[in-house]
Tab-separated table of C-alpha atoms and ligand atoms in Angstrom:
chain	number	residue	atom	x	y	z
A	1	MET	CA	13.013	-14.742	-0.245
A	2	ALA	CA	15.064	-16.334	-3.076
A	3	ASN	CA	18.669	-14.911	-3.959
A	4	LYS	CA	18.777	-13.129	-0.669
A	5	VAL	CA	22.621	-14.408	-0.331
A	6	ASN	CA	23.241	-12.421	-3.365
A	7	LYS	CA	21.303	-9.406	-3.077
A	8	LYS	CA	20.404	-7.335	-0.145
A	9	TYR	CA	16.584	-7.495	0.937
A	10	LEU	CA	15.124	-3.993	0.309
A	11	VAL	CA	11.530	-3.627	1.741
A	12	ILE	CA	9.570	-0.916	0.878
A	13	LEU	CA	6.399	0.178	2.676
A	14	THR	CA	4.123	2.380	0.584
A	15	GLY	CA	0.832	4.486	1.098
A	16	ALA	CA	-1.370	6.739	-1.002
A	17	GLY	CA	1.525	9.504	-1.417
A	18	ILE	CA	3.163	7.327	-3.991
A	19	SER	CA	0.174	7.347	-6.223
A	20	ALA	CA	-0.339	11.168	-5.621
A	21	GLU	CA	1.553	12.232	-8.620
A	22	SER	CA	-0.326	9.561	-10.716
A	23	GLY	CA	-3.400	11.692	-9.916
A	24	LEU	CA	-4.897	9.508	-7.194
A	25	ARG	CA	-5.911	11.574	-4.081
A	26	THR	CA	-4.431	10.594	-0.732
A	27	PHE	CA	-6.801	10.417	2.224
A	28	ARG	CA	-5.353	12.752	4.862
A	29	ASP	CA	-4.171	15.494	2.704
A	30	SER	CA	-7.882	16.376	2.195
A	31	ASP	CA	-9.024	16.319	5.827
A	32	GLY	CA	-10.287	12.603	5.772
A	33	LEU	CA	-12.546	13.498	3.051
A	34	TRP	CA	-11.820	11.534	0.074
A	35	GLU	CA	-13.749	13.128	-3.227
A	36	GLY	CA	-16.338	14.588	-0.891
A	37	TYR	CA	-16.700	11.309	0.924
A	38	ASP	CA	-15.745	10.907	4.916
A	39	VAL	CA	-13.715	7.841	4.594
A	40	THR	CA	-15.026	6.206	7.699
A	41	GLU	CA	-18.628	6.713	6.258
A	42	VAL	CA	-17.874	4.176	3.287
A	43	ALA	CA	-15.022	2.117	4.404
A	44	THR	CA	-16.524	0.133	6.993
A	45	PRO	CA	-18.535	-3.009	7.121
A	46	MET	CA	-21.376	-0.920	9.165
A	47	ALA	CA	-21.677	1.509	6.019
A	48	PHE	CA	-21.917	-1.640	3.626
A	49	GLU	CA	-24.731	-2.891	5.873
A	50	ARG	CA	-26.464	0.398	5.983
A	51	ASN	CA	-26.180	1.487	2.365
A	52	PRO	CA	-24.338	-1.198	0.247
A	53	GLN	CA	-24.874	0.711	-3.037
A	54	LEU	CA	-23.304	3.732	-1.722
A	55	VAL	CA	-20.033	1.934	-0.612
A	56	LEU	CA	-20.154	-0.140	-3.910
A	57	ASP	CA	-20.619	3.077	-5.851
A	58	PHE	CA	-17.661	4.565	-4.238
A	59	TYR	CA	-15.437	1.758	-4.955
A	60	ASN	CA	-16.699	1.754	-8.572
A	61	MET	CA	-15.469	5.273	-8.924
A	62	ARG	CA	-12.286	4.280	-7.504
A	63	ARG	CA	-11.763	1.478	-9.837
A	64	LYS	CA	-12.680	3.759	-12.827
A	65	ASP	CA	-9.979	6.348	-11.210
A	66	VAL	CA	-7.167	3.775	-10.866
A	67	ALA	CA	-7.921	2.410	-14.331
A	68	ALA	CA	-7.447	5.662	-15.755
A	69	ALA	CA	-4.126	6.387	-13.911
A	70	GLN	CA	-0.763	5.484	-14.864
A	71	PRO	CA	2.255	4.381	-12.883
A	72	ASN	CA	4.527	7.456	-12.182
A	73	ALA	CA	8.343	7.511	-11.882
A	74	ALA	CA	8.315	6.502	-8.271
A	75	HIS	CA	6.693	3.454	-9.112
A	76	THR	CA	8.978	2.546	-12.060
A	77	GLY	CA	11.953	3.722	-10.038
A	78	ILE	CA	11.214	1.088	-7.241
A	79	ALA	CA	10.696	-1.652	-9.951
A	80	ALA	CA	14.021	-0.762	-11.341
A	81	LEU	CA	16.060	-1.175	-7.869
A	82	GLU	CA	15.214	-5.116	-8.642
A	83	LYS	CA	18.115	-4.856	-10.890
A	84	ASP	CA	20.368	-4.466	-7.759
A	85	PHE	CA	18.207	-5.631	-4.761
A	86	ASN	CA	15.896	-8.325	-3.890
A	87	VAL	CA	12.753	-6.020	-3.460
A	88	THR	CA	9.545	-6.534	-1.791
A	89	VAL	CA	6.828	-3.849	-1.806
A	90	ILE	CA	4.391	-3.789	1.112
A	91	THR	CA	1.804	-1.319	-0.122
A	92	GLN	CA	-1.118	-0.038	1.696
A	93	ASN	CA	-2.671	0.991	-1.646
A	94	ILE	CA	-5.672	-0.561	-3.254
A	95	ASP	CA	-4.356	0.398	-6.825
A	96	ASP	CA	-2.156	-1.736	-9.003
A	97	LEU	CA	0.419	0.994	-9.898
A	98	HIS	CA	3.369	-0.931	-8.475
A	99	GLU	CA	2.442	-3.817	-10.539
A	100	ARG	CA	1.909	-1.841	-13.663
A	101	GLY	CA	5.297	0.000	-13.037
A	102	GLY	CA	7.043	-3.210	-12.994
A	103	SER	CA	7.446	-4.291	-9.668
A	104	ASN	CA	7.376	-8.237	-9.053
A	105	ASN	CA	6.766	-8.867	-5.488
A	106	VAL	CA	3.866	-6.589	-4.148
A	107	LEU	CA	2.036	-7.300	-1.010
A	108	HIS	CA	-1.410	-5.689	-0.705
A	109	LEU	CA	-2.198	-4.991	3.085
A	110	HIS	CA	-5.639	-3.191	2.543
A	111	GLY	CA	-6.754	-5.315	-0.371
A	112	GLU	CA	-6.859	-4.631	-4.160
A	113	ILE	CA	-9.876	-2.479	-6.087
A	114	PHE	CA	-9.373	-5.103	-9.020
A	115	LYS	CA	-10.386	-7.944	-6.789
A	116	MET	CA	-13.817	-9.132	-5.228
A	117	ARG	CA	-15.339	-11.559	-3.060
A	118	SER	CA	-18.354	-12.995	-1.532
A	119	VAL	CA	-19.458	-11.538	1.560
A	120	LYS	CA	-19.776	-15.072	2.699
A	121	ASN	CA	-16.043	-16.252	1.822
A	122	ILE	CA	-13.066	-14.093	2.520
A	123	ASN	CA	-10.778	-16.606	0.825
A	124	LYS	CA	-12.255	-17.152	-2.714
A	125	ILE	CA	-11.238	-13.944	-4.694
A	126	PHE	CA	-12.122	-13.012	-8.116
A	127	ASP	CA	-10.929	-10.456	-10.596
A	128	ILE	CA	-13.179	-7.451	-11.524
A	129	LYS	CA	-12.707	-4.705	-14.016
A	130	GLY	CA	-16.290	-3.228	-14.032
A	131	ASP	CA	-18.640	-2.374	-11.478
A	132	ILE	CA	-20.159	-4.178	-8.651
A	133	ASN	CA	-23.855	-3.520	-7.862
A	134	VAL	CA	-26.137	-4.770	-5.161
A	135	GLY	CA	-27.687	-8.007	-6.436
A	136	ASP	CA	-24.400	-9.238	-7.887
A	137	VAL	CA	-23.823	-12.434	-6.166
A	138	ALA	CA	-21.094	-15.043	-6.023
A	139	LYS	CA	-21.838	-18.796	-6.762
A	140	ASP	CA	-22.392	-19.122	-2.981
A	141	GLY	CA	-25.348	-16.939	-2.895
A	142	GLY	CA	-23.590	-13.964	-1.125
A	143	GLN	CA	-23.502	-10.430	-2.259
A	144	LEU	CA	-20.189	-9.492	-3.953
A	145	ARG	CA	-18.120	-6.988	-2.585
A	146	PRO	CA	-14.777	-5.341	-3.078
A	147	HIS	CA	-11.754	-7.232	-1.899
A	148	ILE	CA	-10.725	-4.415	0.303
A	149	VAL	CA	-9.971	-4.265	4.062
A	150	TRP	CA	-12.135	-1.937	5.575
A	151	PHE	CA	-11.745	-0.080	8.965
A	152	HIS	CA	-12.593	-2.546	11.862
A	153	GLU	CA	-11.597	-5.523	9.839
A	154	GLN	CA	-8.741	-7.833	10.189
A	155	VAL	CA	-5.706	-7.497	7.957
A	156	PRO	CA	-5.328	-10.898	6.903
A	157	MET	CA	-1.792	-10.081	5.099
A	158	LEU	CA	-0.219	-8.666	8.348
A	159	GLU	CA	1.514	-11.612	9.553
A	160	LYS	CA	3.120	-12.217	6.201
A	161	ALA	CA	4.115	-8.485	6.068
A	162	VAL	CA	5.943	-8.534	9.828
A	163	GLU	CA	7.944	-11.498	8.537
A	164	VAL	CA	8.853	-9.736	5.432
A	165	VAL	CA	9.961	-6.417	7.330
A	166	GLU	CA	11.766	-8.316	10.052
A	167	ASN	CA	14.147	-9.961	7.415
A	168	ALA	CA	14.875	-6.394	5.660
A	169	ASP	CA	18.303	-5.572	5.029
A	170	ILE	CA	17.267	-2.007	4.161
A	171	PHE	CA	13.811	-0.644	4.932
A	172	VAL	CA	12.115	2.081	3.233
A	173	VAL	CA	8.825	4.081	3.778
A	174	ILE	CA	7.105	6.190	1.197
A	175	GLY	CA	3.908	8.449	1.226
A	176	THR	CA	2.192	7.234	4.097
A	177	SER	CA	0.994	9.419	7.080
A	178	LEU	CA	1.662	6.391	9.365
A	179	GLN	CA	-1.599	7.062	11.206
A	180	VAL	CA	-3.510	3.765	10.204
A	181	TYR	CA	-2.756	0.801	12.506
A	182	PRO	CA	-1.610	-1.989	12.252
A	183	ALA	CA	0.045	-0.955	8.941
A	184	ALA	CA	2.023	1.717	10.665
A	185	SER	CA	3.477	-0.380	13.295
A	186	LEU	CA	5.213	-2.322	10.558
A	187	ILE	CA	8.149	0.200	10.787
A	188	ASN	CA	8.756	-1.077	14.404
A	189	TYR	CA	9.680	-4.624	13.106
A	190	ALA	CA	12.534	-3.494	10.881
A	191	PRO	CA	15.850	-4.646	12.298
A	192	LYS	CA	17.518	-2.050	14.461
A	193	HIS	CA	20.778	-2.161	12.586
A	194	CYS	CA	19.222	-1.923	9.162
A	195	PRO	CA	19.595	1.444	7.315
A	196	LYS	CA	15.987	3.021	7.119
A	197	PHE	CA	14.895	5.812	4.530
A	198	ILE	CA	11.663	7.714	4.559
A	199	ILE	CA	10.417	9.754	1.613
A	200	ASP	CA	7.312	12.258	2.129
A	201	LYS	CA	6.136	15.496	0.863
A	202	ASN	CA	5.872	16.204	4.486
A	203	ILE	CA	7.728	13.773	6.754
A	204	PRO	CA	5.391	12.350	9.428
A	205	HIS	CA	6.445	11.915	12.942
A	206	ALA	CA	8.496	8.687	12.559
A	207	PHE	CA	8.236	7.621	16.450
A	208	GLY	CA	11.714	7.587	17.428
A	209	ILE	CA	13.034	5.199	14.695
A	210	SER	CA	16.890	4.536	14.681
A	211	ASN	CA	19.080	4.808	11.827
A	212	ILE	CA	16.626	6.681	9.423
A	213	THR	CA	17.494	9.088	6.762
A	214	ALA	CA	14.554	11.527	6.058
A	215	ILE	CA	14.112	12.531	2.045
A	216	GLU	CA	11.528	15.462	2.348
A	217	GLN	CA	10.388	15.212	-1.342
A	218	PRO	CA	7.613	14.076	-3.836
A	219	ALA	CA	8.180	10.590	-4.293
A	220	THR	CA	8.986	11.039	-7.915
A	221	ILE	CA	12.156	12.973	-6.909
A	222	GLY	CA	12.418	11.098	-3.537
A	223	VAL	CA	12.914	7.805	-5.166
A	224	VAL	CA	15.813	9.229	-7.398
A	225	GLU	CA	17.636	10.390	-4.431
A	226	LEU	CA	16.937	7.173	-2.617
A	227	ALA	CA	18.509	5.100	-5.608
A	228	LYS	CA	21.488	7.392	-5.044
A	229	HIS	CA	21.842	6.770	-1.465
A	230	LEU	CA	21.301	3.018	-2.198
A	231	SER	CA	24.252	2.725	-4.537
A	232	GLN	CA	26.547	4.312	-2.213
A	233	LEU	CA	25.354	1.476	0.311
A	234	LEU	CA	26.120	-1.265	-2.341
A	235	SER	CA	29.578	0.410	-2.930
A	236	LEU	CA	30.479	0.235	0.890
A	237	PRO	CA	32.610	-2.966	1.758
A	238	ASN	CA	30.469	-5.826	3.082
A	239	GLU	CA	30.542	-6.092	6.854
B	1	APR	N1	4.870	12.503	-2.741
B	1	APR	C1	5.326	11.907	-1.287
B	1	APR	N2	4.459	11.928	-0.272
B	1	APR	C2	3.257	12.452	-0.624
B	1	APR	C3	2.826	13.067	-1.743
B	1	APR	C4	3.625	12.867	-2.830
B	1	APR	N3	3.529	13.472	-4.059
B	1	APR	N4	1.445	13.785	-1.604
B	1	APR	C5	1.288	13.493	-0.335
B	1	APR	N5	2.294	12.506	0.311
B	1	APR	C6	2.196	12.127	1.533
B	1	APR	C7	1.492	12.959	2.656
B	1	APR	O1	2.608	13.959	3.219
B	1	APR	C8	1.149	11.907	3.766
B	1	APR	O2	2.064	11.718	4.507
B	1	APR	O3	1.552	11.007	1.585
B	1	APR	C9	0.966	10.645	2.961
B	1	APR	C10	-0.425	10.157	2.661
B	1	APR	O4	-1.029	9.763	3.933
B	1	APR	P1	-2.735	9.191	4.017
B	1	APR	O5	-3.590	10.137	3.162
B	1	APR	O6	-2.857	8.974	5.376
B	1	APR	O7	-2.561	8.024	3.333
B	1	APR	P2	-1.999	6.489	3.936
B	1	APR	O8	-0.900	6.583	4.782
B	1	APR	O9	-1.601	5.601	2.863
B	1	APR	O10	-3.178	5.979	4.426
B	1	APR	C11	-3.292	4.670	5.203
B	1	APR	O11	-5.681	4.726	5.500
B	1	APR	O12	-7.885	5.312	4.933
B	1	APR	C12	-6.986	4.255	5.161
B	1	APR	O13	-6.956	2.078	4.253
B	1	APR	C13	-6.647	3.701	3.676
B	1	APR	O14	-4.390	2.463	3.115
B	1	APR	C14	-5.240	3.675	3.565
B	1	APR	C15	-4.644	3.945	4.974
């Protein structure tokens, strides 16, 4: 959190909705079906045990989709806020569109599609651009799997994310249905006094959060509006 004294600390929690305008499907806009798959059928350790190739193929397809997608104006608009703010993005997304959009501090809560690891070691992570198949093993002999946090698995970055949110001067939520825990609970750690914004095409129920401004817009338009609100905040005298 360098520069915190000079710039306000802006923390942005994002979900699938921010990448929707890049052509990547959200989860719950399509009844829990993702490209025809029931997410709970493929995004669990049990599914991987039952049918590892199905799960690997599912993520191999996701990897291709993400590689073909481009960051949109919401991703680049967030990166541009680094000029005036000390920004950390906490994303539930496994894509790398925040990074490619120019954001420098991105914390991936649910893993990353371009990373993989052995089933035997959660800590040794490798880059992967192509496919992973059954029989592809790491040096430790363990089957390789995507570095993705599946349902029923721990969220190793959660503690770090909580610490980030607790230190926010301004907190923003973009494009998440806030239905998946513990990610959704992060919003409760934002300091009471800090201004909060939520951008979504259909604003989800925000659990009686105080001091929150709703911007009911697609992310690309919402981030432009957000930037206007934030520049107004900057022009206010410091308390
Ligand atoms: N702009 C802004 N918001 C949008 C847009 C858009 N163009 N399109 C859709 N949305 C909103 C929807 O209204 C919804 O509130 O994005 C949200 C997407 O919600 P989900 O599909 O539930 O995605 P998310 O909240 O990221 O899911 C959380 O669930 O399956 C797991 O691990 C997976 O990280 C994922 C987690």
